[in-house]
Short mmCIF file of C-alpha atoms and ligand atoms in Angstrom, two decimals:
data_model
loop_
_atom_site.label_atom_id
_atom_site.label_comp_id
_atom_site.label_asym_id
_atom_site.label_seq_id
_atom_site.Cartn_x
_atom_site.Cartn_y
_atom_site.Cartn_z
CA MET A 1 30.69 -30.66 -36.14
CA THR A 2 30.73 -34.01 -34.36
CA ARG A 3 28.30 -36.79 -34.87
CA SER A 4 27.28 -39.26 -32.23
CA ALA A 5 28.25 -42.82 -32.96
CA GLY A 6 25.73 -44.64 -35.06
CA SER A 7 24.05 -41.62 -36.59
CA THR A 8 23.93 -41.56 -40.36
CA TRP A 9 23.76 -38.72 -42.86
CA ALA A 10 20.80 -40.46 -44.41
CA GLY A 11 18.85 -39.41 -41.36
CA TRP A 12 19.05 -35.74 -42.42
CA ALA A 13 15.75 -34.52 -43.77
CA CYS A 14 17.41 -31.80 -45.81
CA PRO A 15 20.94 -30.63 -46.53
CA PRO A 16 22.57 -28.29 -44.00
CA GLU A 17 21.60 -24.65 -44.45
CA VAL A 18 23.83 -22.95 -46.96
CA TYR A 19 22.65 -19.41 -46.22
CA ALA A 20 21.70 -17.68 -43.02
CA GLN A 21 17.96 -18.10 -42.53
CA PRO A 22 16.90 -14.51 -43.37
CA VAL A 23 18.84 -14.73 -46.64
CA GLN A 24 17.25 -18.06 -47.50
CA GLU A 25 13.80 -16.61 -46.77
CA LEU A 26 14.46 -13.67 -49.05
CA ILE A 27 15.60 -16.00 -51.83
CA ASP A 28 12.46 -18.13 -51.35
CA GLU A 29 10.17 -15.06 -51.47
CA LEU A 30 11.84 -13.68 -54.59
CA GLY A 31 11.61 -17.12 -56.20
CA ARG A 32 7.81 -16.97 -55.91
CA LEU A 33 7.65 -13.94 -58.23
CA PRO A 34 6.63 -14.59 -61.84
CA GLY A 35 9.54 -15.22 -64.18
CA ILE A 36 12.11 -15.44 -61.37
CA GLY A 37 13.87 -18.80 -61.20
CA PRO A 38 16.11 -19.94 -58.31
CA LYS A 39 19.25 -18.48 -59.88
CA SER A 40 17.71 -15.06 -60.48
CA ALA A 41 16.27 -15.12 -56.97
CA GLN A 42 19.76 -15.66 -55.57
CA ARG A 43 21.25 -12.94 -57.75
CA ILE A 44 18.59 -10.39 -56.71
CA ALA A 45 18.91 -11.36 -53.04
CA PHE A 46 22.66 -10.74 -53.06
CA HIS A 47 22.18 -7.51 -54.97
CA LEU A 48 19.80 -6.36 -52.22
CA LEU A 49 22.31 -7.40 -49.55
CA LYS A 50 24.95 -5.20 -51.17
CA LEU A 51 22.67 -2.19 -51.55
CA PRO A 52 22.93 0.70 -49.09
CA LYS A 53 20.21 0.25 -46.48
CA GLU A 54 18.37 3.38 -47.61
CA ASP A 55 18.03 2.11 -51.19
CA ALA A 56 16.72 -1.27 -50.07
CA LEU A 57 14.20 0.35 -47.71
CA ARG A 58 12.92 2.54 -50.56
CA LEU A 59 11.90 -0.66 -52.36
CA VAL A 60 10.23 -1.96 -49.19
CA ARG A 61 8.31 1.33 -48.84
CA SER A 62 7.11 1.36 -52.41
CA ILE A 63 5.81 -2.22 -52.10
CA SER A 64 3.99 -1.40 -48.88
CA GLU A 65 2.59 1.84 -50.30
CA VAL A 66 1.21 0.07 -53.35
CA LYS A 67 -0.38 -2.58 -51.15
CA GLU A 68 -1.96 0.05 -48.92
CA ARG A 69 -3.15 2.59 -51.46
CA ILE A 70 -3.84 0.62 -54.61
CA SER A 71 -6.46 -2.02 -55.08
CA PHE A 72 -8.67 -3.14 -57.95
CA CYS A 73 -11.51 -1.15 -59.48
CA THR A 74 -14.80 -2.58 -58.19
CA ARG A 75 -16.31 -2.23 -61.66
CA CYS A 76 -13.66 -3.21 -64.21
CA TRP A 77 -10.86 -4.79 -62.07
CA ASN A 78 -8.21 -2.45 -63.42
CA VAL A 79 -5.83 -1.08 -60.78
CA ALA A 80 -7.43 1.77 -58.87
CA GLU A 81 -6.61 4.24 -56.13
CA GLY A 82 -10.01 4.23 -54.50
CA GLU A 83 -13.20 2.41 -55.46
CA LEU A 84 -13.18 3.18 -59.19
CA CYS A 85 -10.25 3.43 -61.58
CA GLY A 86 -9.63 6.65 -63.49
CA ILE A 87 -11.27 5.30 -66.64
CA CYS A 88 -14.49 4.12 -64.96
CA ALA A 89 -14.70 7.41 -63.08
CA ASP A 90 -14.30 9.44 -66.30
CA GLU A 91 -17.76 10.54 -67.47
CA ARG A 92 -16.45 11.40 -70.94
CA ARG A 93 -15.72 7.76 -71.76
CA GLU A 94 -18.16 6.19 -74.21
CA ALA A 95 -20.65 4.01 -72.36
CA GLY A 96 -21.84 0.85 -74.04
CA VAL A 97 -18.55 -0.48 -75.44
CA LEU A 98 -16.33 -2.71 -73.34
CA CYS A 99 -12.84 -3.82 -74.21
CA VAL A 100 -12.03 -7.10 -72.45
CA VAL A 101 -8.36 -7.58 -71.60
CA GLU A 102 -6.33 -10.03 -69.52
CA GLU A 103 -4.29 -7.70 -67.30
CA PRO A 104 -4.19 -4.06 -66.20
CA ARG A 105 -1.00 -3.59 -68.24
CA ASP A 106 -3.07 -4.32 -71.39
CA VAL A 107 -5.29 -1.35 -70.53
CA VAL A 108 -2.17 0.81 -70.61
CA ALA A 109 -1.14 -0.64 -74.01
CA ILE A 110 -4.58 0.09 -75.54
CA GLU A 111 -4.83 3.55 -73.99
CA LYS A 112 -1.54 4.42 -75.69
CA THR A 113 -3.10 3.77 -79.11
CA GLN A 114 -5.72 6.51 -78.46
CA GLU A 115 -8.09 4.44 -80.63
CA PHE A 116 -10.51 3.42 -77.93
CA ARG A 117 -12.89 5.69 -76.04
CA GLY A 118 -15.02 3.09 -74.26
CA ARG A 119 -14.38 1.32 -70.98
CA TYR A 120 -12.54 -1.87 -70.04
CA HIS A 121 -13.05 -5.12 -68.26
CA VAL A 122 -9.93 -6.78 -66.87
CA LEU A 123 -10.21 -10.57 -66.55
CA GLN A 124 -7.08 -10.77 -64.39
CA GLY A 125 -5.70 -13.68 -66.38
CA ALA A 126 -6.58 -16.07 -69.19
CA ILE A 127 -7.90 -19.61 -69.38
CA SER A 128 -4.95 -21.99 -69.05
CA PRO A 129 -5.62 -25.68 -68.35
CA ILE A 130 -1.87 -26.27 -67.85
CA GLU A 131 -1.76 -23.76 -65.02
CA GLY A 132 -5.14 -24.89 -63.73
CA ILE A 133 -6.83 -21.57 -64.53
CA GLY A 134 -10.43 -21.91 -65.63
CA PRO A 135 -13.19 -19.32 -66.14
CA ASP A 136 -14.05 -19.44 -62.44
CA GLN A 137 -10.66 -17.96 -61.55
CA LEU A 138 -11.23 -15.05 -63.94
CA ARG A 139 -13.55 -12.05 -63.63
CA VAL A 140 -16.08 -13.57 -66.02
CA LYS A 141 -19.13 -13.43 -63.73
CA GLU A 142 -18.33 -9.80 -63.07
CA LEU A 143 -18.26 -9.14 -66.82
CA LEU A 144 -21.68 -10.69 -67.38
CA ALA A 145 -23.08 -8.71 -64.46
CA ARG A 146 -22.11 -5.42 -66.14
CA LEU A 147 -23.81 -5.98 -69.48
CA GLU A 148 -27.37 -5.01 -68.62
CA PRO A 149 -26.93 -2.29 -65.99
CA GLU A 150 -24.39 -0.46 -68.14
CA GLY A 151 -26.31 -0.96 -71.39
CA ILE A 152 -23.36 -2.66 -73.10
CA THR A 153 -23.93 -3.09 -76.84
CA GLU A 154 -20.47 -4.27 -77.91
CA VAL A 155 -17.79 -6.35 -76.24
CA ILE A 156 -14.38 -6.27 -77.91
CA LEU A 157 -12.29 -9.32 -77.01
CA CYS A 158 -8.76 -7.98 -76.64
CA THR A 159 -7.09 -10.99 -75.07
CA ASN A 160 -3.55 -11.85 -76.16
CA PRO A 161 -3.02 -13.49 -79.57
CA ASN A 162 -1.61 -16.69 -78.02
CA ILE A 163 -3.18 -20.06 -77.14
CA GLU A 164 -4.54 -18.98 -73.75
CA GLY A 165 -5.82 -15.65 -75.08
CA GLU A 166 -7.56 -17.28 -78.06
CA ALA A 167 -9.14 -19.95 -75.85
CA THR A 168 -10.40 -17.24 -73.52
CA ALA A 169 -11.81 -15.20 -76.42
CA MET A 170 -13.63 -18.25 -77.83
CA TYR A 171 -15.03 -19.14 -74.43
CA LEU A 172 -16.36 -15.61 -73.92
CA ALA A 173 -17.73 -15.41 -77.47
CA ARG A 174 -19.82 -18.55 -76.86
CA LEU A 175 -20.99 -17.19 -73.54
CA LEU A 176 -21.98 -13.82 -75.00
CA ALA A 177 -23.60 -15.11 -78.22
CA PRO A 178 -27.07 -15.75 -76.74
CA LEU A 179 -27.08 -12.47 -74.83
CA GLY A 180 -27.65 -10.16 -77.78
CA VAL A 181 -24.39 -8.26 -77.38
CA ARG A 182 -22.24 -7.58 -80.42
CA THR A 183 -19.01 -9.50 -79.84
CA THR A 184 -15.87 -8.63 -81.77
CA ARG A 185 -12.26 -9.78 -81.69
CA ILE A 186 -9.28 -7.57 -82.49
CA ALA A 187 -7.96 -8.25 -85.98
CA SER A 188 -5.04 -10.53 -86.64
CA GLY A 189 -1.89 -8.72 -87.67
CA LEU A 190 -0.62 -8.84 -84.14
CA PRO A 191 2.32 -11.20 -83.84
CA VAL A 192 0.89 -14.64 -83.03
CA GLY A 193 2.01 -15.99 -79.69
CA GLY A 194 2.84 -12.52 -78.49
CA ASP A 195 1.53 -10.26 -75.78
CA LEU A 196 -0.53 -7.14 -76.35
CA GLU A 197 1.80 -5.10 -74.23
CA TYR A 198 4.69 -5.70 -76.62
CA ALA A 199 2.78 -4.71 -79.76
CA ASP A 200 3.62 -1.26 -81.02
CA GLU A 201 0.88 1.35 -80.79
CA LEU A 202 0.26 1.54 -84.54
CA THR A 203 -0.18 -2.24 -84.92
CA LEU A 204 -2.42 -2.47 -81.89
CA GLY A 205 -4.44 0.56 -83.03
CA ARG A 206 -5.00 -1.04 -86.45
CA ALA A 207 -5.94 -4.36 -84.83
CA LEU A 208 -8.63 -2.52 -82.88
CA GLN A 209 -9.96 -0.68 -85.92
CA GLY A 210 -10.04 -3.89 -87.95
CA ARG A 211 -11.90 -5.92 -85.35
CA ARG A 212 -14.38 -8.47 -86.63
CA GLU A 213 -17.52 -10.21 -85.43
CA VAL A 214 -16.74 -13.47 -83.68
CA GLU A 215 -18.60 -16.55 -84.84
CA ALA A 216 -19.25 -18.56 -81.74
ZN1 ZN B 1 -12.51 0.63 -63.62
#
């Protein structure tokens, strides 16, 4: 590469491209996924480049299928194929008791315990000032809107036993206190700082059984 006289490298807005543009775009997209740093993004991108085309396209198809067929339950915000998720659509579930969780994967963790027969409400996150997530970004309004029409008598706060999960539980407890709904929190005994999804079924089942009233 030749440079015209007088031009300086300092004039470059960014360093010359290291990768071909499609590769760089793939690395950038992968790097936006949760828990994937720049190094992992590069490693995954080069893994995909090495894969036989058919294997890589299978991944593309499964992403596009999920985006086309799966959305969120209009009642509880769990993942759903259709308007309602399988749990909301199941008439045998106990009406009146709601288990409030952060993410759809927490529903799976609690279902595995076979200790809970009510329905869920998925907040789709937890309050986190550091990440700029407040109650308005969560499905809190939608939770309050369910209480009366569904005749909810108890709300079990099953958010994670970490700082964000506790803050979210306390916020909801204060919000629910004047509304005449019994509000309980799963018992301690879960590893502090952990995630519900990593708790074993027995521990999580006991935490549910041993839930206590929350003093807001
Ligand atoms: Zn649902």
